[in-house]
Coordinates of C-alpha atoms (C1' of nucleotides) in Angstrom, one line a residue:
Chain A
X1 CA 0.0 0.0 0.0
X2 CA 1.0 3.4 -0.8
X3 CA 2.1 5.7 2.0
X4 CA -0.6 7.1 3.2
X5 CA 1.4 10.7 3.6
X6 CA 0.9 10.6 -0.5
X7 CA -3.0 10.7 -0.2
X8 CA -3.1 13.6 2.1
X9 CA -0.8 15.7 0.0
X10 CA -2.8 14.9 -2.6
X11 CA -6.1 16.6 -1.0
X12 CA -4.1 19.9 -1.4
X13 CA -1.6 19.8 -4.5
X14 CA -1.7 17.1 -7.7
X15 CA 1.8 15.4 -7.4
X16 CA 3.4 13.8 -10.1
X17 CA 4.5 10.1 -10.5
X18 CA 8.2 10.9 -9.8
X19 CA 7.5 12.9 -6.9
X20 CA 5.1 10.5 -5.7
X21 CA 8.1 8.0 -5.8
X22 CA 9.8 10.2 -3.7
X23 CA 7.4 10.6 -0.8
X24 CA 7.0 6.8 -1.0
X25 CA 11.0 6.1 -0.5
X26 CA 11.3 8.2 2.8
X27 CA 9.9 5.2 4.8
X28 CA 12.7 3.8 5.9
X29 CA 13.5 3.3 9.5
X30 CA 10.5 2.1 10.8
X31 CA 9.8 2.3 14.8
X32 CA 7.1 0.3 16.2
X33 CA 4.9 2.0 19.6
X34 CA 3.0 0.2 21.9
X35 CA -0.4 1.7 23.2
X36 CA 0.2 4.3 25.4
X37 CA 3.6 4.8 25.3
X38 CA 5.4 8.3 24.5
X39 CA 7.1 9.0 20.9
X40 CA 8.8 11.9 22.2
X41 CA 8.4 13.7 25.2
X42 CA 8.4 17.2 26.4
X43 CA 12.2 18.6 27.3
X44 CA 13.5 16.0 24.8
X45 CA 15.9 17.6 22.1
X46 CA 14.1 17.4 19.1
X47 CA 15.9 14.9 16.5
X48 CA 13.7 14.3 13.0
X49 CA 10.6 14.0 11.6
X50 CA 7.8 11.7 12.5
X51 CA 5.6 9.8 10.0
X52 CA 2.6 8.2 11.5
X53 CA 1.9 5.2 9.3
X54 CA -0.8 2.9 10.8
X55 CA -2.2 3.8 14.6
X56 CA -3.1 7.0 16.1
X57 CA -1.2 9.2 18.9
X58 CA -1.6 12.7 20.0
X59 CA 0.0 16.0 20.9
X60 CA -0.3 17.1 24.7
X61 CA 0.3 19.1 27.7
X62 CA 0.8 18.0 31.3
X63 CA 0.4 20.9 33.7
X64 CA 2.6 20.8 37.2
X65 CA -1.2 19.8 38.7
X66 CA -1.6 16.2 36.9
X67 CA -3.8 17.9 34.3
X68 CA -3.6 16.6 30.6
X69 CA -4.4 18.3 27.6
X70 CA -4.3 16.9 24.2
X71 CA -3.8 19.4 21.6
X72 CA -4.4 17.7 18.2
X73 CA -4.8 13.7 17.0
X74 CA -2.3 12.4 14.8
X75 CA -3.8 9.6 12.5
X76 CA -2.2 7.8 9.3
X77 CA -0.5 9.9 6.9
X78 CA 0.4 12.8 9.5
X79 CA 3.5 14.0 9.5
X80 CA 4.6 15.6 13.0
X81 CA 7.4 18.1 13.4
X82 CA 8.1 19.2 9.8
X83 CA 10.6 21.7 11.1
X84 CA 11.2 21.2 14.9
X85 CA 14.8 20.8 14.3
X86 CA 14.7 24.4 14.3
X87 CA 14.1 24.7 18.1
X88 CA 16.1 22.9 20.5
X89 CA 13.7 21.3 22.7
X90 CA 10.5 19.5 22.9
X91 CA 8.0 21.7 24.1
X92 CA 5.7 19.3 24.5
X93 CA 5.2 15.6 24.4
X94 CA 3.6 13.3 21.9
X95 CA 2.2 9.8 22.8
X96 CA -0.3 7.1 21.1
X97 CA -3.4 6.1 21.8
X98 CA -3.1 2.7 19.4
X99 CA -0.1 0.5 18.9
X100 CA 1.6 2.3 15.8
X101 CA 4.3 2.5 13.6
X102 CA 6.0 5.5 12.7
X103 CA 8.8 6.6 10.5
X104 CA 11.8 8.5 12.0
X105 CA 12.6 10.6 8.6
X106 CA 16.3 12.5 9.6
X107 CA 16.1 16.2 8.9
X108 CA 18.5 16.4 6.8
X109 CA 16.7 13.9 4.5
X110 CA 13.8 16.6 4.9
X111 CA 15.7 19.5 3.5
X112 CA 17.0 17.3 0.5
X113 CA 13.9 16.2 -0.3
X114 CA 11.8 19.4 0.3
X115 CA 15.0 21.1 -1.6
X116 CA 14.6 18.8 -4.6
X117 CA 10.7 19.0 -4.7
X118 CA 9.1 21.9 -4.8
X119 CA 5.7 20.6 -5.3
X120 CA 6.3 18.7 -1.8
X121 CA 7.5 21.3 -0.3
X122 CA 4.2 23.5 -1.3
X123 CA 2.2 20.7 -0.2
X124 CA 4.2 20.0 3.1
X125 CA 3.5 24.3 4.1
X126 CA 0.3 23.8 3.2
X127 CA -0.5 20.7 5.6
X128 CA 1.3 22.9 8.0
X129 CA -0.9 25.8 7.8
X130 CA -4.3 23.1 7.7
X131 CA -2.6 21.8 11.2
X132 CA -2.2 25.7 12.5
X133 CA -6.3 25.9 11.3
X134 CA -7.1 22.9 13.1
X135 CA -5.1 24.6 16.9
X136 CA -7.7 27.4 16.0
X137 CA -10.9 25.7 15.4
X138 CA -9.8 23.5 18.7
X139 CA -9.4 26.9 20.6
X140 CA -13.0 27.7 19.2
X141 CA -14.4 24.9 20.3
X142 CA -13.0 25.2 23.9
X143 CA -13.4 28.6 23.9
X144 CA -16.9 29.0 22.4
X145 CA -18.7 25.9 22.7
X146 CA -20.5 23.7 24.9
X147 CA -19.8 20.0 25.9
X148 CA -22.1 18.5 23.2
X149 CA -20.7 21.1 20.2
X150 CA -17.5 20.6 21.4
X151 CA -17.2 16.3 21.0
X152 CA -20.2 16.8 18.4
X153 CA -17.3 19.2 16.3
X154 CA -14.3 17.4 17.0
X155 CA -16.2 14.0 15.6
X156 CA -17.1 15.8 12.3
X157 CA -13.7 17.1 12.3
X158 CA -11.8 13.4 12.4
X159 CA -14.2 12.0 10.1
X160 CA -13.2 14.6 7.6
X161 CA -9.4 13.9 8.3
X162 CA -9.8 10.2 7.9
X163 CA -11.5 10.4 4.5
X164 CA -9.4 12.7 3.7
X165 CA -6.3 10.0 3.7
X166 CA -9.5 6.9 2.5
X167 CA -9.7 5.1 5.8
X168 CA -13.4 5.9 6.1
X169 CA -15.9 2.9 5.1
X170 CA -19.1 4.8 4.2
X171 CA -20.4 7.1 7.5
X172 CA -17.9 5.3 9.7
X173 CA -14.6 5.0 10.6
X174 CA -12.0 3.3 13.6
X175 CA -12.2 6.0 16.3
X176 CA -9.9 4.6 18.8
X177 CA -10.3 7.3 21.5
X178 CA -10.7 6.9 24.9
X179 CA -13.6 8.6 26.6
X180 CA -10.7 9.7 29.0
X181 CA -8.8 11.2 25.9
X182 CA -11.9 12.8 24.6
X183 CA -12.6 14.1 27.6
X184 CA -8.7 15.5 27.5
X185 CA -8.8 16.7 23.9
X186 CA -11.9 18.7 24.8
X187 CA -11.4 19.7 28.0
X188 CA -14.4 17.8 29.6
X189 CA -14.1 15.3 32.6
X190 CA -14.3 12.3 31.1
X191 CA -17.5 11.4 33.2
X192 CA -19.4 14.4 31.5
X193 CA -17.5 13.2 28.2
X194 CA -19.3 9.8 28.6
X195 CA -22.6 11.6 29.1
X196 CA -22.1 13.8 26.4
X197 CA -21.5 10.5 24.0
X198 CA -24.7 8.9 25.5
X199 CA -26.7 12.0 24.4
X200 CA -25.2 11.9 20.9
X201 CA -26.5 8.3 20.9
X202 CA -29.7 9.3 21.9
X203 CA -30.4 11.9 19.2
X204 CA -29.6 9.4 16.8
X205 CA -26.5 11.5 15.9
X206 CA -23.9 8.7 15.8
X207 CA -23.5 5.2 16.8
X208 CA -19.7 3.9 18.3
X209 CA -19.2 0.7 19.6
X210 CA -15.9 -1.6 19.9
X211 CA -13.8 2.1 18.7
X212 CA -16.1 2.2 15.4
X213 CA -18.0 5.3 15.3
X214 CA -20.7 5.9 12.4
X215 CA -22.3 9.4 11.7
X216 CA -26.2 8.5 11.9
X217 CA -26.8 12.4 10.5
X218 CA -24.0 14.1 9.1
X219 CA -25.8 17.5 8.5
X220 CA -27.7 18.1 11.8
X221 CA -24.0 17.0 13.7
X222 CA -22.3 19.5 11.6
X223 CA -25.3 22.0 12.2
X224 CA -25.4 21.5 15.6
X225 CA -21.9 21.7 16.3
X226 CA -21.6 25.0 13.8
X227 CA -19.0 22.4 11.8
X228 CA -17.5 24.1 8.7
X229 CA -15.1 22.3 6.5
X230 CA -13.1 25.2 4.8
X231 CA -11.1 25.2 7.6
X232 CA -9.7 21.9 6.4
X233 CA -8.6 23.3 2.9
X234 CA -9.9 20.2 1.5
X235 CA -10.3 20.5 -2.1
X236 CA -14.0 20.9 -2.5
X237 CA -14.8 20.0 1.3
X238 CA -18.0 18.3 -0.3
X239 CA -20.3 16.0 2.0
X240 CA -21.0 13.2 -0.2
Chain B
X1 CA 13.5 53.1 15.2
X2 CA 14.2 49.8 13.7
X3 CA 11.4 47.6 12.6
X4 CA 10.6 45.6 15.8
X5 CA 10.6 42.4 13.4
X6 CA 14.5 42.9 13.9
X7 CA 14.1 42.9 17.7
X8 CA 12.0 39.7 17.4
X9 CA 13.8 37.5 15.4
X10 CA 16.6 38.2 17.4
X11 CA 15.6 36.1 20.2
X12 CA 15.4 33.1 17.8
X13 CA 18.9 34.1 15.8
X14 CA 21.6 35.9 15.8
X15 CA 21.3 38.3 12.6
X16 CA 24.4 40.0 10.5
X17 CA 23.5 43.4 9.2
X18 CA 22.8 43.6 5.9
X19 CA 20.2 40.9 7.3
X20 CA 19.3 43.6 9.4
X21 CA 19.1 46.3 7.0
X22 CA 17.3 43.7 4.7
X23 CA 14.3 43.1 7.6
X24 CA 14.1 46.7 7.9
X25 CA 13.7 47.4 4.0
X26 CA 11.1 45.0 3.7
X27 CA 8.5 47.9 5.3
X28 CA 7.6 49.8 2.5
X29 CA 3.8 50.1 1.9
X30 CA 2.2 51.1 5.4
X31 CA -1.5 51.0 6.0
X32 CA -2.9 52.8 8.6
X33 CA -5.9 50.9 10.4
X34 CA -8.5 52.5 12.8
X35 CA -9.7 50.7 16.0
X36 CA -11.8 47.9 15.7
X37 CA -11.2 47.5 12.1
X38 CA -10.6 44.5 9.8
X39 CA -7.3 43.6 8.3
X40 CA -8.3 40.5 6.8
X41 CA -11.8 38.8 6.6
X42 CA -12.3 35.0 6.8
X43 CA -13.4 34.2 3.4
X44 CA -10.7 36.7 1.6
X45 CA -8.1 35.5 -0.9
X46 CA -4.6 35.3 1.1
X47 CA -2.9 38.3 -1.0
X48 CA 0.2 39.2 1.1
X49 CA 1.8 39.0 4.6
X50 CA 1.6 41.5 7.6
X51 CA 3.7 43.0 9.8
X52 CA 2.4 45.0 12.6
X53 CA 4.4 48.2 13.0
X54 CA 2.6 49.3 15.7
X55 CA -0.6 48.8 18.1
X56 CA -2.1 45.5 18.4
X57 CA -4.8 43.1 16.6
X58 CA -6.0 39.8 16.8
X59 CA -6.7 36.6 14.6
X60 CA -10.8 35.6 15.5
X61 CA -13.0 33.6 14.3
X62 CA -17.1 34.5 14.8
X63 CA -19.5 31.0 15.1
X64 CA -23.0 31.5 13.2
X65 CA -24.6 32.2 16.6
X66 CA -22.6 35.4 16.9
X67 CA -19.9 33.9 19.7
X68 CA -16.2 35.1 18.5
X69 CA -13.0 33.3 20.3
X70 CA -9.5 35.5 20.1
X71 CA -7.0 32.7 18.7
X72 CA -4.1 35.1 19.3
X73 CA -2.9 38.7 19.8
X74 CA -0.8 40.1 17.2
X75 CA 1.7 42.8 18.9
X76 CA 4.3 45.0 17.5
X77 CA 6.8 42.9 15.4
X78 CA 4.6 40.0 14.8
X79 CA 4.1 38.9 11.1
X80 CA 1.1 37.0 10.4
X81 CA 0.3 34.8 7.4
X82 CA 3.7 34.4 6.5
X83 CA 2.7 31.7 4.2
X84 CA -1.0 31.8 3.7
X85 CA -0.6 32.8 0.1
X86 CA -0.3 28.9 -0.2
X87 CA -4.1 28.5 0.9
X88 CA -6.7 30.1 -1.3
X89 CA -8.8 31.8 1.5
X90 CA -8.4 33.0 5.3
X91 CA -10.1 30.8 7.3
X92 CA -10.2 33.0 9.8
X93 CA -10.0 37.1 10.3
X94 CA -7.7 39.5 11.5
X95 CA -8.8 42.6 13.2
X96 CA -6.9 45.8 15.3
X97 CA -7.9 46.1 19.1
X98 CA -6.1 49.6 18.8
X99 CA -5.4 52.0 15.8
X100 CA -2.6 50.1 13.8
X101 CA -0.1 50.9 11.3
X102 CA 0.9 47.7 9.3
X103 CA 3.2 47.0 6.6
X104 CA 1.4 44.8 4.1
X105 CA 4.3 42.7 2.2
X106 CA 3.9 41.2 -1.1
X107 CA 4.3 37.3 -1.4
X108 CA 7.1 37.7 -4.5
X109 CA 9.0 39.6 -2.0
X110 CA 8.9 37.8 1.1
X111 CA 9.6 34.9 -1.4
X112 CA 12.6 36.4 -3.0
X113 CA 13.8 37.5 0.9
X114 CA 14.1 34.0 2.5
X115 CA 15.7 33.0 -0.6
X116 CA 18.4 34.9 -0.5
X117 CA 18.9 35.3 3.4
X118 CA 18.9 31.2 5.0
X119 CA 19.3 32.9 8.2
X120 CA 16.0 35.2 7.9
X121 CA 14.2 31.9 6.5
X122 CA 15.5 30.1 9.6
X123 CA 14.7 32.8 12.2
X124 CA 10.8 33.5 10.3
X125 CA 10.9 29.6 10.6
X126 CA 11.1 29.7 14.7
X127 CA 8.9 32.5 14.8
X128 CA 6.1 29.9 13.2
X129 CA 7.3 27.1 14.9
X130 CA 6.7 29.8 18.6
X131 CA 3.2 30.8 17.3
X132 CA 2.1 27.4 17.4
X133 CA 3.5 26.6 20.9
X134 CA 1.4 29.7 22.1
X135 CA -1.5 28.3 20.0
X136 CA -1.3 25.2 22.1
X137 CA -0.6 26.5 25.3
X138 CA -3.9 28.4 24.9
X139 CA -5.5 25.3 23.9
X140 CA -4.3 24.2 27.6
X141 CA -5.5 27.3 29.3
X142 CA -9.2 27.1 27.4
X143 CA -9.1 23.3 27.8
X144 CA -7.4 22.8 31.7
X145 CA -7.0 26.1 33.3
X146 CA -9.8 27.9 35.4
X147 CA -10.8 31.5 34.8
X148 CA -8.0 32.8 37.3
X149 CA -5.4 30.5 35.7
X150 CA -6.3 31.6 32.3
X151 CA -6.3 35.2 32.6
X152 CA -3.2 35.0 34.8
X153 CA -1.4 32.9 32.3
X154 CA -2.4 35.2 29.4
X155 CA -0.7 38.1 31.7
X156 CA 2.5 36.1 31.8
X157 CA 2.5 35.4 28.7
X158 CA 1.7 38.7 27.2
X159 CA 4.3 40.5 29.1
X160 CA 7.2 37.9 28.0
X161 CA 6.2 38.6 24.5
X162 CA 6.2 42.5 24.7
X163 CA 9.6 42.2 26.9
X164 CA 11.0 40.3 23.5
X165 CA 10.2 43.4 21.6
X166 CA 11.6 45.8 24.5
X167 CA 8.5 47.3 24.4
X168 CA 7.9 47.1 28.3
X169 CA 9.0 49.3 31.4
X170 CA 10.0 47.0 34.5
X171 CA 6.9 45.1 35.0
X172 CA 4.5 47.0 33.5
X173 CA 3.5 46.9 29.9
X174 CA 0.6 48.7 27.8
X175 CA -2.0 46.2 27.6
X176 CA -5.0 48.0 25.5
X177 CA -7.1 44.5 25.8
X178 CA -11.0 45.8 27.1
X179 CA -13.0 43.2 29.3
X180 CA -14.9 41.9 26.8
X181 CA -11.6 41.1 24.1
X182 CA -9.9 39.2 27.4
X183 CA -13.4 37.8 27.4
X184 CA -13.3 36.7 24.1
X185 CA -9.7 35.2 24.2
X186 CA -9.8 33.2 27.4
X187 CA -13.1 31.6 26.8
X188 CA -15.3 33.4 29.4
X189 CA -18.1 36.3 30.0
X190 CA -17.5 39.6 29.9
X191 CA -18.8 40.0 33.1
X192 CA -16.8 36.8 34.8
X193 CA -13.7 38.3 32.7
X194 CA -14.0 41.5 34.6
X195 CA -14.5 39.8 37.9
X196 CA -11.2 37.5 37.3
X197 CA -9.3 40.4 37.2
X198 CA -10.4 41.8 39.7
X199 CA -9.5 39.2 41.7
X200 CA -6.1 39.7 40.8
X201 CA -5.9 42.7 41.3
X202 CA -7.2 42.3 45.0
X203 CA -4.5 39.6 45.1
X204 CA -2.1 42.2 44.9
X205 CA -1.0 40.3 41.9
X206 CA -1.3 43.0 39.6
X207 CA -2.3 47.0 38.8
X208 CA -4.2 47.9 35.9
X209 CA -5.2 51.5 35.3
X210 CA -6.1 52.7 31.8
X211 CA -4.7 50.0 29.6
X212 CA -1.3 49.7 31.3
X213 CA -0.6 46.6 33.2
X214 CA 1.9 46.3 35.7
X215 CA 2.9 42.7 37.3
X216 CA 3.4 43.3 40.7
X217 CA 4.5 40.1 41.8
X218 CA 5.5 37.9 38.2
X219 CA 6.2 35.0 40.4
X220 CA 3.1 34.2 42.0
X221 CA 1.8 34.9 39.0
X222 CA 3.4 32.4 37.0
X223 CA 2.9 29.7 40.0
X224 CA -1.0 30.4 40.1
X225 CA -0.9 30.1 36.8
X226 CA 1.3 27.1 36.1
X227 CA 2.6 29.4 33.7
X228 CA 6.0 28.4 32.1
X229 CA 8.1 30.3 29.5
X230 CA 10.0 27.8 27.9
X231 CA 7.3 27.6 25.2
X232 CA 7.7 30.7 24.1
X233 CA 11.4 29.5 22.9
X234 CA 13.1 33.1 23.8
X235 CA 16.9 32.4 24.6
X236 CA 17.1 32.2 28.4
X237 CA 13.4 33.0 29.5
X238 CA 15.4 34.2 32.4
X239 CA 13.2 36.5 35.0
X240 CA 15.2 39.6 35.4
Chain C
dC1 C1' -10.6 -16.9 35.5
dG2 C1' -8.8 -12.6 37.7
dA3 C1' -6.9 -8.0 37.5
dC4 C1' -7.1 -4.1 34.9
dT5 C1' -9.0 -0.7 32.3
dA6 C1' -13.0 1.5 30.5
dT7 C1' -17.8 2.7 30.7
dT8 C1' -22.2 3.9 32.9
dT9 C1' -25.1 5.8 36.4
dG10 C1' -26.6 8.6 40.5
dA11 C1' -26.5 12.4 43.7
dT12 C1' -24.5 16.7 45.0
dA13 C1' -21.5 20.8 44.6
dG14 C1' -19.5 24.6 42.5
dG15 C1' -17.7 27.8 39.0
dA16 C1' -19.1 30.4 35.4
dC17 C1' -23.2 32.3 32.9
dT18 C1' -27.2 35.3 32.6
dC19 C1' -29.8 39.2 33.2
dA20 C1' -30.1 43.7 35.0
dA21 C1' -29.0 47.8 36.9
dC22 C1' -25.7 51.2 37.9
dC23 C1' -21.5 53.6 37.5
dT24 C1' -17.4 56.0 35.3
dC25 C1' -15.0 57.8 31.8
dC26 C1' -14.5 60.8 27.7
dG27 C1' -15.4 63.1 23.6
dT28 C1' -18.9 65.9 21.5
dG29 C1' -21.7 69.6 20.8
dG30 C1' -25.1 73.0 22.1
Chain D
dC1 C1' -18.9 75.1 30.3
dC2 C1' -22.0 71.8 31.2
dA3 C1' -25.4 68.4 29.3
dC4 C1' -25.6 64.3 26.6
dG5 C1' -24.5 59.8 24.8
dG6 C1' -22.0 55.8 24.3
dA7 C1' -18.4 52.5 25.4
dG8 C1' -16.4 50.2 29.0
dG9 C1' -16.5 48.7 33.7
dT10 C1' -18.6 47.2 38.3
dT11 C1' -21.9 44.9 41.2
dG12 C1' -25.8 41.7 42.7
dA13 C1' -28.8 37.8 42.6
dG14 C1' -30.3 33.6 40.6
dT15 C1' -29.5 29.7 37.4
dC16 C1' -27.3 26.2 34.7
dC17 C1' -23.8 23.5 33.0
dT18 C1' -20.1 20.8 34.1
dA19 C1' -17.2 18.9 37.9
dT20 C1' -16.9 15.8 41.8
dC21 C1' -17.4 11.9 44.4
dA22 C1' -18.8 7.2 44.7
dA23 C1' -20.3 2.9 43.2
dA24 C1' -21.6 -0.5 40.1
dT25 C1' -21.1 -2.6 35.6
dA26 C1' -19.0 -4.1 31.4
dG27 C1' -14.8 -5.3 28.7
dT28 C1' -10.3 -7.0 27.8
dC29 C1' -6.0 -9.4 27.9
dG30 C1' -2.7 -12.5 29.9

DNA sequence: CGACTATTTGATAGGACTCAACCTCCGTGG
DNA sequence: CCACGGAGGTTGAGTCCTATCAAATAGTCG
């Protein structure tokens, strides 16, 4: 199978066969994660780029108190610290929330390749700058909205990520997260993040069992959770 | 005076100077904006990057129901869409919280600029890398911290980032943010904003008369607030 | 099967919101 | 020079959403 890094470029610039080539030879070192365990960790120096390939982990926070918070998902295809090389030190830790594989990609093979390909190097800003859109919508959503927009947003929000790389099977899709991780990610106790689920149920909104969560009513979940795609720069960011 | 971009991108780098005169060059075309205006509009074509010169803004985004969440202040020295020329349209708007003056930069020329100087490229580079670590952290503070936390934390932060740009006295700083702005950024009411800082302010933690802020005791601040500067990236982060 | 980890449910408490009134600046203009 | 008006700030009382604490019920993996 075709990296899956290839697919999401491909939402935001065509890439040519060569190029494609390319992308597909920078998996090399291969790392495998168990569940739960930390890919990097806050205070660490920062050494290459990671390359999630199959699982999913997360970006977070632990405050001095215990307190987590998760600051965005990482799934297949998402590249993680395009250019942390720059900066000395972790300033924050990354962990998964599946068993996963990642690529370590050196930064050095980075600049070569984003040197060589300019295509990839459009594409890779531009995944950037849908990741910096993402932080904002999160801050939105913990800013503006209420327990049920907020988990009601962020599921609309994966589901769009996940097709965007073809992982999606119809409505549904592998939503490995934790009520205690959604309650994390949206700043909820995961009690109240539980209930919130339970009232999704209810409306008929979605149904998750066993990690596989199906959208029951895409439109009124994106209505009531004031979801807009264009923050995703998808191509068309049409609801099929 | 030089062009406080100078100032800033000299926390991340140490720059020669013709790099120096180069950064300063770069302000040509100035656009004076009144308070309360809009720079950019979500929805508008990306056509150029900013540079504030002087006064302050803020990236926002408004939900449907009229709600609006601050996803960052925008001071003196900060450039914002430094590659948003890559995207089609804003995703979300810029507006000034105080009359402005901003240089607006064309994208050929910021192009041709990192081009030619690797260590501008590399310095702009951190300054992106920065503005997301503050993106998360206030994903932490909307997500995990309470309503005294959050406003404290913004405090600390704030003042570190005007202190990068020498633009403070001691431990003051002019802070023109009204209730309802604070409101907007920290996720809170107007009303509950207003009470927080008074709080504060009874806590002899800080003064604030007519939009300048002094810290009175940065400290306690920072302890209250679990507030920690390393993710801000600027050389030391020593307290002086 | 047994020890976890994860989920569900119930009852109560509390932090932030809401609504409303009032106050204080300031700039404007009669 | 003072009245007026509006924006921003302060205060009070009552409500609601989410947190807390506690316990019981699945699930899951070795």
């Amino acid at each position: 199978m075709e990296n899956l890094l290839i697919r999401k470029l491909s939402n935001y610039m065509d890439l040519l066969s060569d190029e494609r080539q390319e992308l597909d030879s920078i998996v090399q070192e291969t790392k495998s994660f168990a569940i739960h365990s930390a890919v990097v960790r806050e205070g660490d120096p920062t050494n290459g780029v990671y390359l999630i390939l199959t699982g999913w982990a997360c970006r977070y926070k632990v405050l001095p108190d215990g307190q987590r918070q998760i600051t965005a998902y990482l799934i297949p295809g998402d590249m993680c610290n395009q250019q942390v090389f720059m900066l000395k030190r972790m300033d924050h830790s990354i962990g998964t929330i599946t068993p996963a594989a990642v690529s370590i990609i050196p930064a050095d093979r980075m600049i070569a390749l984003t040197g060589k390909y300019p295509h990839i190097e459009r594409a890779l800003r531009c995944s950037t700058l849908v990741d910096e859109a993402i932080m904002r919508e999160w801050a939105v959503s913990l800013g503006r909205r209420n327990a049920l927009e907020r988990v009601a947003h962020l599921i609309c929000e994966m589901f769009m990520r996940v097709r965007a790389v073809e992982l999606h099977e119809g409505t549904s899709f592998y939503f490995p997260v934790t009520q205690a991780e959604l309650a994390d990610s949206v700043g909820l106790t995961p009690v109240h993040a539980g209930r919130t689920l339970k009232e999704l149920r209810e409306q008929d909104l979605i149904s998750f069992e066993g990690r596989r969560l199906t959208i029951l009513n895409f439109d009124r979940l994106a209505s009531l959770s004031m979801f807009n795609a264009s923050y995703l720069h998808l191509g068309q960011g049409a609801w099929t």
